[in-house]
Amino acid sequence: MPHTRTPAVADWFGGEGDAFRLLGTRCSSCATVFFPREDVHCRNPHCTGGSLEEVPLSRKGRIWSYTDSRYRPPSPYVSNPELPWEPYALIAVELEAERMVVLGQAAPGITVADLTVGMEVEVVPGVLGEDTETTWTTWHWRPTGVAV
Amino acid sequence: MTQDVAVLGAGMHPWGKWGRSFVEYGTAAARAALADAGVDWCDIGSVVGADTVRGGYPGYVAGATFAKALGWQGARVTSVYAACASGAQAIATARAQILAGLADVVLVVGADAAPKGFFRPAGGDRADDPDWLRFRLLGATNPAYFGLYARRRMAVHGDTPEDFALVKVKNAAMGALNQYARYRKRVTAEEVAASAVVADPLRLLDICATSDGAAALVLSSMDFAHRRGAARPVRIRAVSTVTPAFPNTVLDLPDIATDSALAVEPPGETFRASIARAAYEEAGIGPEDLSLAEVYDLSTALELQWYEDLGLCGAGEGAKLLREGATAPGGRIPVNASGGLASFGEAVPAQAIAQVCELTRQLRGTAGERQISGASVGITANQGLFGHGSSVIAVR
Ligand SMILES: [Zn+2]
């Protein structure tokens, strides 16, 4: 049976291929951008509040910092305890247009040895994990110019 | 400037992995603090507990749990949860009650029996909880955030893993002298470098463990202290519990992203720096007045960050301050004379109280081999999840 592709979290990202983007919200009154999306009320304390509209975040940014996870994280992270643990890198990315930093896993195969602070990265679709019926999708950061 | 409250007593249960209930640890620390204060439990007008998790009721049981274990005697009771800042917020609550005249003498207790391995969120599918989401979506443990901060310092300030290791060497040397510490062995820089990488660039010995442990304080009004013959007690002069200011532009546990700085310019200081500033303002003192500091060294690199956030040195100068020996015993401003979390590990609701226990001993001049000579002003600092942070200033 083919796996259904389902976002690991609803409404945080969307689009296919080059059109893939993280999705935040923007306050119509003060222009603050929120990621993860804020759908209830603008959190700028100086803003009386406007409507919050969905907005795609910048596709590219620069590395603010990075690390990796050499030990298997506990639940609710899902991993197969039968398989040896494969560390993955985590990248915090500064988005210039939004003036914010967004954390994400690095694309598979990217290790901390491939990264430096300030390096340009882009957001790409990724897979968080699979169970018997579902492929859970997510976002990854990947240095620009690296082949898929 | 607010009035002082007196620290009449301080007590602890040794940190470790003892496999017993947090109630047992907390009660032992409370009895030790009461004995130290020379105050009978039945004379305590209020008990404030820093919360831990028990039986599916996270954060609602601590104050009354300790009061029951010590024997119900009708005291006012409060329970406080603020993650790693829980203990300091319990102290803040006790102080507010004393200054408001609601109680003359208050017992503050924090205790925990920590789980094995990484801290993790409670079970269930809780997609509205940022703490749950960072684990589910990113597998981002607490050490992962410490690794991000450490790498950022290396990139921006030129810190090295060898600098980080020196923090562990310094703190372990002090922990070896502390009967309440979990780890009582000196550590060398080579041992830090030889330990396994947990979250690049940090290694196992750069990151604090989880532990069982407990700490308690007996606080009172200055009048009560004088009536009890305590002519010159250690006094708490400030307790800072401020939130960050929007936009918070440093990635903080457990957040997946920072606030956007599009609409409002970021404040001129970080959240951690604002915690210290609020304490300094309340106490009417500055970093130049300090004799010692106890800060949350959740990781070695984070201790260097605190040096800067407390104003012990300028931005980016933390590693230099360390290398000069200024933060070691005998230096200009010793930091973590207790051995710090490097030697204790985390017992979340207890550790901010334990920091004040160390200040109390140091300011009394009863810290034994760890004594910082002439200690008269001390500060503590910590940061919990979800915008909780705190700092306490004590004087004598
Ligand atoms: Zn707004």
Coordinates of C-alpha atoms and ligand atoms in Angstrom, one line a residue:
Chain A
M1 CA 0.0 0.0 0.0
P2 CA 1.5 3.4 -0.9
H3 CA 2.3 5.7 1.9
T4 CA 0.2 8.9 2.3
R5 CA 2.3 12.0 2.6
T6 CA 1.1 14.0 5.5
P7 CA 2.7 17.1 7.1
A8 CA 4.1 16.3 10.6
V9 CA 2.4 19.6 11.7
A10 CA -0.5 21.2 9.9
D11 CA -0.2 24.5 8.1
W12 CA 3.4 25.3 8.9
F13 CA 4.7 24.7 5.4
G14 CA 3.4 24.0 1.9
G15 CA 4.1 24.0 -1.8
E16 CA 6.0 21.6 -4.0
G17 CA 9.6 21.6 -5.3
D18 CA 11.0 25.1 -5.6
A19 CA 7.7 26.6 -4.4
F20 CA 8.1 24.9 -1.0
R21 CA 7.9 27.5 1.8
L22 CA 7.5 27.8 5.5
L23 CA 4.2 29.4 6.3
G24 CA 3.8 32.0 9.0
T25 CA 1.3 34.8 9.7
R26 CA 1.6 38.5 9.4
C27 CA -0.2 41.2 11.4
S28 CA -2.1 43.5 9.1
S29 CA -1.6 46.4 11.6
C30 CA 2.1 46.3 12.5
A31 CA 3.5 43.8 9.9
T32 CA 5.1 41.6 12.6
V33 CA 5.6 38.1 11.2
F34 CA 5.0 35.0 13.3
F35 CA 6.5 31.6 13.0
P36 CA 5.2 29.2 14.2
R37 CA 2.0 30.9 13.0
E38 CA 0.1 33.0 15.5
D39 CA -3.6 32.9 14.5
V40 CA -5.2 34.4 17.6
H41 CA -3.8 37.9 18.4
C42 CA -0.7 39.8 17.5
R43 CA 1.9 39.5 20.2
N44 CA 3.6 42.9 19.6
P45 CA 2.8 44.6 23.0
H46 CA 2.6 48.0 21.3
C47 CA 0.1 46.8 18.6
T48 CA -3.6 47.0 19.3
G49 CA -4.0 44.0 17.0
G50 CA -4.8 43.5 13.3
S51 CA -6.0 40.5 11.4
L52 CA -3.4 37.8 11.0
E53 CA -2.9 36.6 7.5
E54 CA -0.9 33.6 6.2
V55 CA 2.4 34.6 4.6
P56 CA 5.2 32.4 3.1
L57 CA 8.6 33.0 4.8
S58 CA 11.8 33.8 2.9
R59 CA 13.1 30.7 1.1
K60 CA 16.7 31.5 1.9
G61 CA 18.6 32.7 5.0
R62 CA 22.0 32.6 6.7
I63 CA 23.1 30.3 9.5
W64 CA 22.9 31.9 12.9
S65 CA 24.2 28.8 14.6
Y66 CA 24.1 25.0 14.3
T67 CA 24.7 21.8 16.3
D68 CA 23.8 18.1 16.1
S69 CA 22.2 15.4 18.1
R70 CA 24.7 12.6 18.8
Y71 CA 22.3 10.8 21.1
R72 CA 18.8 9.6 20.3
P73 CA 16.3 12.2 21.4
P74 CA 13.5 11.0 23.7
S75 CA 9.9 10.8 22.8
P76 CA 7.8 12.5 21.4
Y77 CA 10.6 12.4 18.8
V78 CA 9.9 9.3 16.8
S79 CA 12.7 7.0 15.8
N80 CA 13.2 3.3 15.4
P81 CA 15.0 1.9 18.4
E82 CA 15.8 -1.2 16.4
L83 CA 18.1 0.8 14.1
P84 CA 21.4 2.4 15.1
W85 CA 21.1 6.1 15.8
E86 CA 22.1 8.3 13.0
P87 CA 22.9 11.9 14.2
Y88 CA 21.4 14.8 12.3
A89 CA 22.4 18.4 12.3
L90 CA 20.1 21.2 13.5
I91 CA 20.4 24.6 12.0
A92 CA 19.1 28.0 13.3
V93 CA 18.7 30.3 10.3
E94 CA 18.4 34.1 10.3
L95 CA 15.8 35.3 7.8
E96 CA 16.7 38.9 6.8
A97 CA 13.4 40.0 5.5
E98 CA 11.5 38.7 8.5
R99 CA 14.2 39.7 11.0
M100 CA 13.9 36.4 12.8
V101 CA 15.7 33.1 13.4
V102 CA 14.0 29.8 12.6
L103 CA 15.3 26.4 13.7
G104 CA 15.1 23.2 11.6
Q105 CA 16.8 19.9 10.9
A106 CA 19.4 19.9 8.2
A107 CA 18.7 18.0 5.0
P108 CA 19.9 14.3 5.1
G109 CA 23.6 13.9 4.5
I110 CA 24.5 17.4 5.8
T111 CA 26.7 17.2 8.9
V112 CA 28.1 19.9 11.1
A113 CA 31.4 19.6 9.2
D114 CA 29.6 21.0 6.1
L115 CA 28.3 24.1 8.0
T116 CA 29.6 27.5 9.1
V117 CA 27.9 30.4 10.8
G118 CA 26.8 32.9 8.1
M119 CA 26.5 30.3 5.3
E120 CA 23.5 30.7 3.0
V121 CA 20.9 27.9 3.3
E122 CA 17.5 27.4 1.7
V123 CA 14.4 25.6 3.0
V124 CA 13.5 22.3 1.2
P125 CA 10.8 19.7 1.7
G126 CA 11.9 16.8 3.9
V127 CA 10.7 13.6 5.6
L128 CA 10.5 13.4 9.4
G129 CA 9.7 9.7 9.5
E130 CA 7.4 7.0 8.3
D131 CA 5.0 4.5 9.9
T132 CA 3.1 1.7 8.3
E133 CA 0.7 4.0 6.3
T134 CA 2.1 7.5 6.5
T135 CA 5.2 9.4 5.4
W136 CA 5.4 12.4 7.8
T137 CA 6.7 15.5 6.0
T138 CA 8.6 18.4 7.4
W139 CA 11.0 21.2 6.4
H140 CA 14.8 21.0 6.2
W141 CA 17.5 23.6 5.8
R142 CA 20.2 22.9 3.1
P143 CA 23.2 24.9 2.1
T144 CA 22.4 26.6 -1.2
G145 CA 24.0 25.1 -4.3
V146 CA 24.0 21.6 -2.9
A147 CA 22.4 19.1 -5.2
V148 CA 19.2 17.3 -4.1
Chain B
M1 CA 14.6 50.1 46.7
T2 CA 12.5 47.6 48.8
Q3 CA 13.1 46.5 52.3
D4 CA 15.3 43.5 53.1
V5 CA 14.2 40.1 54.3
A6 CA 16.4 38.0 56.5
V7 CA 17.7 34.5 55.6
L8 CA 17.5 32.8 59.0
G9 CA 18.2 29.3 57.8
A10 CA 19.5 27.3 54.8
G11 CA 19.4 23.6 54.4
M12 CA 20.0 21.0 51.6
H13 CA 19.7 17.4 50.8
P14 CA 22.8 16.1 48.9
W15 CA 22.4 15.9 45.1
G16 CA 22.7 12.5 43.4
K17 CA 20.6 9.7 42.0
W18 CA 19.2 8.4 45.2
G19 CA 16.1 6.7 43.9
R20 CA 13.8 8.1 46.5
S21 CA 10.8 10.5 46.6
F22 CA 11.2 14.2 46.2
V23 CA 9.1 14.5 49.4
E24 CA 11.8 12.8 51.4
Y25 CA 14.5 15.1 49.9
G26 CA 12.5 18.2 50.5
T27 CA 11.5 17.4 54.0
A28 CA 15.1 16.6 54.9
A29 CA 16.2 20.0 53.4
A30 CA 13.4 21.8 55.3
R31 CA 14.3 20.2 58.6
A32 CA 17.9 21.2 58.0
A33 CA 16.9 24.8 57.2
L34 CA 14.6 25.0 60.3
A35 CA 17.4 23.7 62.5
D36 CA 19.9 26.1 61.0
A37 CA 17.4 29.0 61.7
G38 CA 16.6 27.8 65.2
V39 CA 12.9 28.1 64.3
D40 CA 10.3 25.5 65.2
W41 CA 8.2 24.2 62.3
C42 CA 5.1 25.1 64.2
D43 CA 6.2 28.8 64.3
I44 CA 6.3 28.9 60.4
G45 CA 3.5 31.2 59.2
S46 CA 3.7 30.3 55.5
V47 CA 5.2 27.5 53.4
V48 CA 6.0 28.0 49.8
G49 CA 6.9 25.0 47.6
A50 CA 8.7 25.1 44.2
D51 CA 6.8 22.5 42.2
T52 CA 7.7 19.2 40.7
V53 CA 5.7 16.5 39.0
R54 CA 4.0 13.7 40.9
G55 CA 1.3 11.3 40.0
G56 CA 0.1 13.2 37.0
Y57 CA -0.4 16.5 38.8
P58 CA 2.5 18.5 37.6
G59 CA 3.0 21.7 39.5
Y60 CA 0.2 21.7 42.0
V61 CA 1.4 19.8 44.9
A62 CA 4.7 21.0 46.4
G63 CA 3.8 23.4 49.1
A64 CA 1.1 21.3 50.7
T65 CA 3.1 18.1 50.2
F66 CA 6.0 19.4 52.3
A67 CA 3.6 20.9 54.8
K68 CA 1.9 17.5 55.2
A69 CA 5.2 15.7 55.5
L70 CA 6.4 18.1 58.2
G71 CA 3.0 17.8 60.0
W72 CA -0.1 19.9 59.2
Q73 CA 0.0 22.9 61.4
G74 CA -2.3 25.3 59.6
A75 CA 0.3 27.5 57.9
R76 CA -0.5 29.6 54.8
V77 CA 0.5 27.6 51.7
T78 CA 1.6 28.4 48.2
S79 CA 3.0 26.3 45.3
V80 CA 5.0 27.9 42.5
Y81 CA 5.9 26.6 39.0
A82 CA 8.4 28.4 36.7
A83 CA 10.6 25.7 35.3
C84 CA 14.2 26.3 36.3
A85 CA 13.2 29.6 37.9
S86 CA 10.7 27.9 40.2
G87 CA 12.9 28.1 43.3
A88 CA 13.6 31.8 42.8
Q89 CA 9.9 32.5 42.3
A90 CA 9.1 30.6 45.5
I91 CA 11.6 32.9 47.2
A92 CA 10.0 36.0 45.6
T93 CA 6.6 34.8 46.8
A94 CA 7.9 34.3 50.4
R95 CA 9.5 37.7 50.3
A96 CA 6.4 39.4 49.1
Q97 CA 4.4 37.8 51.8
I98 CA 6.8 39.0 54.5
L99 CA 7.1 42.5 53.1
A100 CA 3.3 42.7 52.8
G101 CA 3.0 41.7 56.5
L102 CA 1.1 38.4 55.6
A103 CA 3.7 36.3 57.4
D104 CA 6.6 36.9 59.7
V105 CA 8.6 33.7 58.9
V106 CA 8.3 31.6 55.8
L107 CA 9.7 28.2 54.8
V108 CA 10.7 27.9 51.1
V109 CA 11.3 24.4 49.8
G110 CA 12.2 22.9 46.4
A111 CA 13.0 19.2 45.7
D112 CA 13.1 16.9 42.8
A113 CA 13.6 13.3 41.8
A114 CA 14.8 13.7 38.2
P115 CA 14.1 11.2 35.4
K116 CA 17.0 9.4 33.7
G117 CA 18.5 10.8 30.6
F118 CA 17.3 13.9 28.7
F119 CA 14.5 16.0 30.1
R120 CA 11.4 15.4 28.0
P121 CA 7.8 16.8 27.9
A122 CA 4.9 14.9 29.5
G123 CA 3.2 12.3 27.3
G124 CA 0.3 12.6 24.9
D125 CA -0.2 14.4 21.6
R126 CA 0.1 18.0 22.6
A127 CA 0.6 20.0 19.4
D128 CA -0.3 23.3 21.2
D129 CA 2.8 23.0 23.5
P130 CA 6.0 24.5 22.1
D131 CA 8.0 22.2 24.4
W132 CA 6.3 19.1 22.9
L133 CA 6.7 20.4 19.4
R134 CA 10.4 21.0 19.5
F135 CA 11.0 17.4 20.5
R136 CA 8.4 16.0 18.0
L137 CA 9.4 18.0 15.0
L138 CA 13.1 18.6 15.6
G139 CA 14.3 16.2 18.3
A140 CA 15.8 19.4 19.8
T141 CA 16.8 18.4 23.4
N142 CA 18.0 20.9 25.9
P143 CA 21.7 20.2 25.1
A144 CA 20.9 20.9 21.4
Y145 CA 20.1 24.5 22.4
F146 CA 23.2 24.7 24.6
G147 CA 25.2 23.5 21.5
L148 CA 23.6 26.3 19.4
Y149 CA 24.6 28.9 21.9
A150 CA 28.1 27.5 22.2
R151 CA 28.7 27.4 18.5
R152 CA 27.4 31.0 18.2
R153 CA 29.9 32.1 20.8
M154 CA 32.7 30.4 18.9
A155 CA 31.6 32.2 15.7
V156 CA 31.0 35.6 17.1
H157 CA 33.5 35.9 20.0
G158 CA 36.2 33.4 19.0
D159 CA 35.6 31.2 22.1
T160 CA 37.1 27.7 21.8
P161 CA 36.1 24.3 23.2
E162 CA 39.2 24.6 25.4
D163 CA 37.7 27.7 27.0
F164 CA 34.5 25.9 27.7
A165 CA 36.4 23.0 29.2
L166 CA 38.2 25.4 31.6
V167 CA 34.7 26.3 33.1
K168 CA 34.2 22.6 34.0
V169 CA 37.7 22.3 35.4
K170 CA 37.1 25.4 37.6
N171 CA 33.6 24.3 38.8
A172 CA 34.6 20.7 39.4
A173 CA 37.4 21.8 41.6
M174 CA 34.9 23.7 43.8
G175 CA 32.3 20.9 43.7
A176 CA 35.0 18.5 45.0
L177 CA 34.9 20.6 48.2
N178 CA 31.1 20.7 48.6
Q179 CA 29.5 17.9 50.7
Y180 CA 26.1 18.5 48.9
A181 CA 27.4 18.1 45.3
R182 CA 26.7 15.0 43.3
Y183 CA 30.1 15.0 41.6
R184 CA 33.0 15.5 44.0
K185 CA 35.9 14.8 41.8
R186 CA 38.3 17.3 40.1
V187 CA 38.2 17.1 36.3
T188 CA 41.0 17.9 33.8
A189 CA 40.6 19.7 30.5
E190 CA 41.9 16.5 28.9
E191 CA 39.0 14.5 30.5
V192 CA 36.5 17.1 29.1
A193 CA 38.1 16.8 25.6
A194 CA 38.0 13.0 25.8
S195 CA 34.3 12.8 26.7
A196 CA 31.7 12.0 24.0
V197 CA 30.2 14.8 21.9
V198 CA 26.6 15.3 22.8
A199 CA 25.6 18.3 20.8
D200 CA 28.5 19.7 18.7
P201 CA 30.6 21.5 19.9
L202 CA 29.6 20.4 23.5
R203 CA 30.7 17.2 25.1
L204 CA 29.3 15.2 27.9
L205 CA 31.4 17.0 30.5
D206 CA 30.3 20.4 29.2
I207 CA 26.7 19.7 30.0
C208 CA 25.1 19.3 33.4
A209 CA 23.5 16.0 34.4
T210 CA 20.0 15.5 35.8
S211 CA 19.9 14.8 39.6
D212 CA 17.8 14.3 42.6
G213 CA 18.2 16.9 45.3
A214 CA 16.6 19.5 47.6
A215 CA 17.2 22.9 49.1
A216 CA 15.3 25.0 51.6
L217 CA 15.4 28.4 53.2
V218 CA 13.8 30.0 56.3
L219 CA 13.1 33.7 55.5
S220 CA 11.7 36.3 57.9
S221 CA 11.1 39.9 58.4
M222 CA 14.0 41.9 59.8
D223 CA 12.0 42.5 63.0
F224 CA 11.4 38.8 63.5
A225 CA 15.2 38.2 62.9
H226 CA 16.1 40.8 65.5
R227 CA 13.6 39.4 68.0
R228 CA 15.2 36.0 67.5
G229 CA 18.6 37.5 68.3
A230 CA 20.0 37.4 64.7
A231 CA 21.7 40.8 64.9
R232 CA 23.3 40.7 61.5
P233 CA 21.6 38.0 59.3
V234 CA 22.2 37.5 55.6
R235 CA 19.6 39.6 53.9
I236 CA 17.8 39.3 50.5
R237 CA 17.8 42.7 48.9
A238 CA 16.4 41.9 45.4
V239 CA 14.6 39.1 43.6
S240 CA 14.2 39.7 39.8
T241 CA 11.5 37.7 38.0
V242 CA 11.1 39.8 34.8
T243 CA 9.9 38.5 31.4
P244 CA 11.7 39.1 28.2
A245 CA 10.8 42.3 26.2
F246 CA 9.4 42.0 22.7
P247 CA 11.0 41.2 20.3
N248 CA 13.1 38.4 22.0
T249 CA 15.7 37.9 19.3
V250 CA 17.8 35.2 21.0
L251 CA 16.5 31.7 20.3
D252 CA 15.4 30.5 23.7
L253 CA 14.4 27.1 25.1
P254 CA 11.9 25.6 24.0
D255 CA 11.2 27.9 21.0
I256 CA 11.5 26.9 17.4
A257 CA 11.9 30.5 16.3
T258 CA 12.6 34.0 17.7
D259 CA 10.2 36.9 17.6
S260 CA 10.4 39.0 14.5
A261 CA 12.0 42.4 14.9
L262 CA 10.1 43.9 11.9
A263 CA 7.8 46.1 13.8
V264 CA 9.7 47.0 17.0
E265 CA 13.5 47.4 17.3
P266 CA 15.0 44.8 19.6
P267 CA 15.7 46.0 23.1
G268 CA 19.3 47.1 23.8
E269 CA 19.8 44.1 26.1
T270 CA 19.1 40.4 25.9
F271 CA 16.6 38.7 28.2
R272 CA 19.3 37.3 30.4
A273 CA 20.9 40.7 30.8
S274 CA 17.5 42.2 31.7
I275 CA 17.1 39.7 34.5
A276 CA 20.3 40.9 36.1
R277 CA 19.6 44.6 35.5
A278 CA 16.3 44.4 37.2
A279 CA 18.0 42.8 40.3
Y280 CA 20.7 45.4 40.3
E281 CA 18.2 48.2 40.1
E282 CA 16.1 46.8 42.9
A283 CA 19.1 46.3 45.1
G284 CA 20.7 49.6 44.3
I285 CA 24.0 48.0 43.6
G286 CA 26.0 47.2 40.5
P287 CA 28.3 44.4 39.3
E288 CA 31.3 46.2 40.7
D289 CA 29.9 45.7 44.2
L290 CA 29.7 41.9 43.9
S291 CA 31.8 39.5 45.9
L292 CA 30.6 36.4 44.1
A293 CA 28.0 35.0 41.7
E294 CA 26.1 31.7 41.3
V295 CA 24.9 31.2 37.8
Y296 CA 23.2 28.5 35.8
D297 CA 26.0 26.6 34.1
L298 CA 23.6 24.3 32.3
S299 CA 26.5 24.1 29.9
T300 CA 30.1 25.4 30.3
A301 CA 29.6 27.8 27.4
L302 CA 26.5 29.3 29.0
E303 CA 28.4 30.2 32.1
L304 CA 30.6 32.5 30.0
Q305 CA 27.4 34.1 28.6
W306 CA 26.3 34.9 32.1
Y307 CA 29.5 36.7 32.9
E308 CA 28.6 39.1 30.2
D309 CA 24.9 39.3 31.0
L310 CA 25.7 40.0 34.7
G311 CA 28.0 42.8 33.6
L312 CA 31.1 41.1 35.0
C313 CA 32.8 42.0 31.7
G314 CA 31.9 43.4 28.3
A315 CA 30.2 41.5 25.5
G316 CA 32.5 38.8 24.1
E317 CA 35.0 39.0 27.0
G318 CA 33.7 36.1 29.0
A319 CA 36.4 33.7 28.0
K320 CA 39.1 36.3 28.6
L321 CA 37.7 36.9 32.1
L322 CA 37.8 33.1 32.8
R323 CA 41.3 32.7 31.4
E324 CA 42.5 35.6 33.7
G325 CA 41.3 33.6 36.7
A326 CA 38.9 36.4 37.7
T327 CA 36.0 34.0 38.1
A328 CA 38.0 31.4 40.1
P329 CA 38.4 31.4 43.9
G330 CA 40.8 34.2 44.7
G331 CA 39.9 36.1 41.6
R332 CA 38.1 39.4 41.3
I333 CA 34.6 37.8 41.1
P334 CA 34.4 34.1 41.8
V335 CA 31.6 32.4 39.9
N336 CA 30.0 29.1 41.1
A337 CA 32.0 28.6 44.2
S338 CA 29.4 25.9 45.1
G339 CA 30.6 23.9 42.1
G340 CA 27.6 24.9 40.1
L341 CA 25.3 22.7 38.1
A342 CA 28.5 21.1 36.7
S343 CA 28.9 19.5 40.1
F344 CA 25.3 19.3 41.2
G345 CA 23.3 18.5 38.1
E346 CA 19.8 19.7 37.7
A347 CA 17.1 19.2 40.3
V348 CA 14.9 21.7 38.7
P349 CA 12.7 23.1 41.6
A350 CA 15.6 23.0 44.0
Q351 CA 18.5 24.6 42.2
A352 CA 17.6 28.3 42.4
I353 CA 17.1 27.8 46.1
A354 CA 20.4 25.9 46.4
Q355 CA 22.1 28.9 44.8
V356 CA 20.8 31.1 47.6
C357 CA 21.9 28.5 50.2
E358 CA 25.5 28.9 48.8
L359 CA 25.3 32.7 49.0
T360 CA 24.1 32.4 52.6
R361 CA 27.0 30.2 53.6
Q362 CA 29.5 32.4 51.8
L363 CA 28.1 35.7 53.2
R364 CA 28.1 34.2 56.7
G365 CA 31.7 33.1 56.2
T366 CA 30.8 29.4 56.9
A367 CA 31.6 27.9 53.5
G368 CA 34.6 26.1 54.8
E369 CA 37.2 25.2 52.2
R370 CA 35.1 27.0 49.5
Q371 CA 35.0 30.3 51.4
I372 CA 35.4 33.4 49.3
S373 CA 37.2 35.7 51.7
G374 CA 35.4 38.9 52.7
A375 CA 32.2 37.9 50.8
S376 CA 29.6 40.6 51.4
V377 CA 27.4 40.8 48.3
G378 CA 26.3 37.9 46.1
I379 CA 24.1 37.4 43.1
T380 CA 22.4 34.4 41.6
A381 CA 21.0 34.1 38.1
N382 CA 19.1 31.5 36.2
Q383 CA 16.7 31.0 33.3
G384 CA 13.8 28.6 33.0
L385 CA 11.5 27.7 30.1
F386 CA 8.8 29.9 28.6
G387 CA 10.3 33.3 29.5
H388 CA 10.9 32.6 33.2
G389 CA 14.2 33.8 34.6
S390 CA 15.3 35.1 37.9
S391 CA 18.1 36.6 39.9
V392 CA 18.5 37.0 43.6
I393 CA 20.9 39.5 45.4
A394 CA 21.9 38.8 49.0
V395 CA 24.0 41.0 51.2
R396 CA 25.6 41.0 54.6
Ligands
ZN1 ZN 0.5 43.7 15.3

